PDB file of C-alpha atoms in Angstrom:
ATOM      1  CA  ALA A   1      72.921 -41.783  16.328  1.00  0.00           C
ATOM      2  CA  LYS A   2      69.815 -42.404  18.375  1.00  0.00           C
ATOM      3  CA  LYS A   3      66.832 -43.302  16.219  1.00  0.00           C
ATOM      4  CA  GLU A   4      63.661 -41.462  17.091  1.00  0.00           C
ATOM      5  CA  ALA A   5      60.321 -43.206  16.874  1.00  0.00           C
ATOM      6  CA  ALA A   6      58.361 -41.892  13.923  1.00  0.00           C
ATOM      7  CA  ALA A   7      55.349 -39.749  14.748  1.00  0.00           C
ATOM      8  CA  PRO A   8      51.964 -41.080  13.623  1.00  0.00           C
ATOM      9  CA  GLN A   9      50.928 -40.114  10.090  1.00  0.00           C
ATOM     10  CA  GLY A  10      50.322 -36.360   9.777  1.00  0.00           C
ATOM     11  CA  LYS A  11      51.500 -35.652  13.299  1.00  0.00           C
ATOM     12  CA  ILE A  12      54.605 -33.738  14.341  1.00  0.00           C
ATOM     13  CA  SER A  13      56.370 -34.034  17.698  1.00  0.00           C
ATOM     14  CA  TYR A  14      58.016 -31.073  19.400  1.00  0.00           C
ATOM     15  CA  THR A  15      58.808 -29.707  22.837  1.00  0.00           C
ATOM     16  CA  VAL A  16      57.463 -26.624  24.574  1.00  0.00           C
ATOM     17  CA  ILE A  17      59.213 -25.220  27.649  1.00  0.00           C
ATOM     18  CA  THR A  18      57.752 -22.491  29.829  1.00  0.00           C
ATOM     19  CA  VAL A  19      59.815 -20.520  32.337  1.00  0.00           C
ATOM     20  CA  ASP A  20      58.019 -18.581  35.073  1.00  0.00           C
ATOM     21  CA  LEU A  21      59.022 -15.541  37.138  1.00  0.00           C
ATOM     22  CA  GLU A  22      61.150 -17.659  39.500  1.00  0.00           C
ATOM     23  CA  GLY A  23      62.896 -19.460  36.641  1.00  0.00           C
ATOM     24  CA  ASN A  24      60.966 -22.716  37.115  1.00  0.00           C
ATOM     25  CA  GLU A  25      60.691 -24.708  33.898  1.00  0.00           C
ATOM     26  CA  THR A  26      57.724 -26.765  32.789  1.00  0.00           C
ATOM     27  CA  ARG A  27      58.224 -29.066  29.802  1.00  0.00           C
ATOM     28  CA  TYR A  28      55.549 -30.336  27.434  1.00  0.00           C
ATOM     29  CA  ASP A  29      56.233 -33.030  24.853  1.00  0.00           C
ATOM     30  CA  ILE A  30      53.595 -32.460  22.206  1.00  0.00           C
ATOM     31  CA  THR A  31      52.477 -34.483  19.218  1.00  0.00           C
ATOM     32  CA  SER A  32      49.997 -32.675  17.022  1.00  0.00           C
ATOM     33  CA  ASP A  33      48.625 -32.451  13.509  1.00  0.00           C
ATOM     34  CA  LYS A  34      48.058 -28.684  13.811  1.00  0.00           C
ATOM     35  CA  GLU A  35      50.146 -26.586  11.405  1.00  0.00           C
ATOM     36  CA  MET A  36      51.005 -23.614  13.618  1.00  0.00           C
ATOM     37  CA  VAL A  37      52.599 -23.780  17.066  1.00  0.00           C
ATOM     38  CA  GLY A  38      49.939 -21.594  18.688  1.00  0.00           C
ATOM     39  CA  GLU A  39      46.984 -23.716  17.555  1.00  0.00           C
ATOM     40  CA  GLU A  40      47.774 -26.725  19.741  1.00  0.00           C
ATOM     41  CA  LEU A  41      48.972 -24.643  22.694  1.00  0.00           C
ATOM     42  CA  LEU A  42      45.734 -22.628  22.679  1.00  0.00           C
ATOM     43  CA  ALA A  43      43.676 -25.813  22.342  1.00  0.00           C
ATOM     44  CA  GLN A  44      45.431 -27.353  25.361  1.00  0.00           C
ATOM     45  CA  GLY A  45      45.144 -24.158  27.415  1.00  0.00           C
ATOM     46  CA  ILE A  46      48.917 -23.813  27.811  1.00  0.00           C
ATOM     47  CA  ILE A  47      48.760 -20.262  26.435  1.00  0.00           C
ATOM     48  CA  ALA A  48      46.058 -17.605  26.186  1.00  0.00           C
ATOM     49  CA  GLY A  49      45.961 -14.079  24.840  1.00  0.00           C
ATOM     50  CA  ASP A  50      44.258 -11.581  22.591  1.00  0.00           C
ATOM     51  CA  MET A  51      44.350 -11.118  18.848  1.00  0.00           C
ATOM     52  CA  GLY A  52      46.041  -7.857  17.921  1.00  0.00           C
ATOM     53  CA  ASP A  53      47.441  -6.096  14.874  1.00  0.00           C
ATOM     54  CA  TYR A  54      50.399  -8.475  14.817  1.00  0.00           C
ATOM     55  CA  GLY A  55      48.577 -11.715  15.604  1.00  0.00           C
ATOM     56  CA  LEU A  56      48.136 -13.401  18.942  1.00  0.00           C
ATOM     57  CA  TYR A  57      49.476 -11.375  21.859  1.00  0.00           C
ATOM     58  CA  ILE A  58      50.224 -13.908  24.586  1.00  0.00           C
ATOM     59  CA  LYS A  59      49.214 -12.737  28.033  1.00  0.00           C
ATOM     60  CA  THR A  60      48.959 -16.011  29.941  1.00  0.00           C
ATOM     61  CA  VAL A  61      51.253 -19.054  29.998  1.00  0.00           C
ATOM     62  CA  ASN A  62      50.572 -21.970  32.380  1.00  0.00           C
ATOM     63  CA  GLY A  63      47.984 -19.854  34.175  1.00  0.00           C
ATOM     64  CA  LEU A  64      50.442 -16.998  34.878  1.00  0.00           C
ATOM     65  CA  THR A  65      49.204 -13.734  33.397  1.00  0.00           C
ATOM     66  CA  LEU A  66      51.599 -10.858  32.723  1.00  0.00           C
ATOM     67  CA  ASP A  67      50.340  -7.358  32.030  1.00  0.00           C
ATOM     68  CA  TRP A  68      52.956  -5.102  30.431  1.00  0.00           C
ATOM     69  CA  ASP A  69      51.170  -1.973  31.691  1.00  0.00           C
ATOM     70  CA  LYS A  70      51.252  -3.177  35.313  1.00  0.00           C
ATOM     71  CA  ASP A  71      54.244  -5.528  35.487  1.00  0.00           C
ATOM     72  CA  ALA A  72      56.576  -4.192  32.747  1.00  0.00           C
ATOM     73  CA  LYS A  73      57.048  -7.854  31.818  1.00  0.00           C
ATOM     74  CA  TYR A  74      55.839  -9.926  28.890  1.00  0.00           C
ATOM     75  CA  TRP A  75      56.028 -13.456  27.528  1.00  0.00           C
ATOM     76  CA  ALA A  76      58.856 -13.830  25.012  1.00  0.00           C
ATOM     77  CA  PHE A  77      58.621 -16.631  22.445  1.00  0.00           C
ATOM     78  CA  TYR A  78      61.740 -18.589  21.480  1.00  0.00           C
ATOM     79  CA  ILE A  79      62.275 -20.998  18.589  1.00  0.00           C
ATOM     80  CA  ASN A  80      65.114 -23.496  19.104  1.00  0.00           C
ATOM     81  CA  GLY A  81      66.728 -21.115  21.607  1.00  0.00           C
ATOM     82  CA  ALA A  82      66.513 -17.985  19.415  1.00  0.00           C
ATOM     83  CA  TYR A  83      64.142 -15.092  20.050  1.00  0.00           C
ATOM     84  CA  GLY A  84      61.143 -15.671  17.782  1.00  0.00           C
ATOM     85  CA  MET A  85      60.895 -13.346  14.810  1.00  0.00           C
ATOM     86  CA  THR A  86      57.392 -14.650  14.114  1.00  0.00           C
ATOM     87  CA  GLY A  87      54.387 -14.897  16.378  1.00  0.00           C
ATOM     88  CA  VAL A  88      53.312 -18.169  17.932  1.00  0.00           C
ATOM     89  CA  ASP A  89      50.247 -18.234  15.685  1.00  0.00           C
ATOM     90  CA  THR A  90      52.287 -17.713  12.481  1.00  0.00           C
ATOM     91  CA  THR A  91      55.169 -20.087  13.297  1.00  0.00           C
ATOM     92  CA  PRO A  92      54.805 -23.426  11.500  1.00  0.00           C
ATOM     93  CA  VAL A  93      55.534 -26.449  13.671  1.00  0.00           C
ATOM     94  CA  GLU A  94      58.808 -28.187  12.937  1.00  0.00           C
ATOM     95  CA  ASP A  95      59.362 -31.815  13.875  1.00  0.00           C
ATOM     96  CA  GLY A  96      61.811 -32.101  16.760  1.00  0.00           C
ATOM     97  CA  ALA A  97      61.893 -28.361  17.438  1.00  0.00           C
ATOM     98  CA  THR A  98      61.876 -26.753  20.884  1.00  0.00           C
ATOM     99  CA  TYR A  99      59.691 -23.716  21.515  1.00  0.00           C
ATOM    100  CA  ALA A 100      59.888 -21.742  24.753  1.00  0.00           C
ATOM    101  CA  PHE A 101      58.005 -19.007  26.562  1.00  0.00           C
ATOM    102  CA  LYS A 102      60.040 -16.991  29.039  1.00  0.00           C
ATOM    103  CA  VAL A 103      59.255 -13.952  31.183  1.00  0.00           C
ATOM    104  CA  SER A 104      61.023 -10.919  29.702  1.00  0.00           C
ATOM    105  CA  LYS A 105      61.287  -7.293  30.734  1.00  0.00           C
TER     106      LYS A 105
END
């Protein structure tokens, strides 16, 4: 088995993949001490959105803004390949995990 380098004390490493309208993927390898996935992604400007009744509603990923009312598309959040049952701001980071944002309709 391949041995992974240990993350610095208190920091967790994970991957974020974004997929745009044309299916182009952008990958971010992130190391952070923030507890929730959304915290670091907001801080780095990878995602943006508005706080709503159910937490952060992501409208923009990598500078691409989707408006459900105009586009009938939204940003779906995936955790290790599965559709996220929690919001990005209430999902604790997991070392080695992969999180993704994909255009859905």
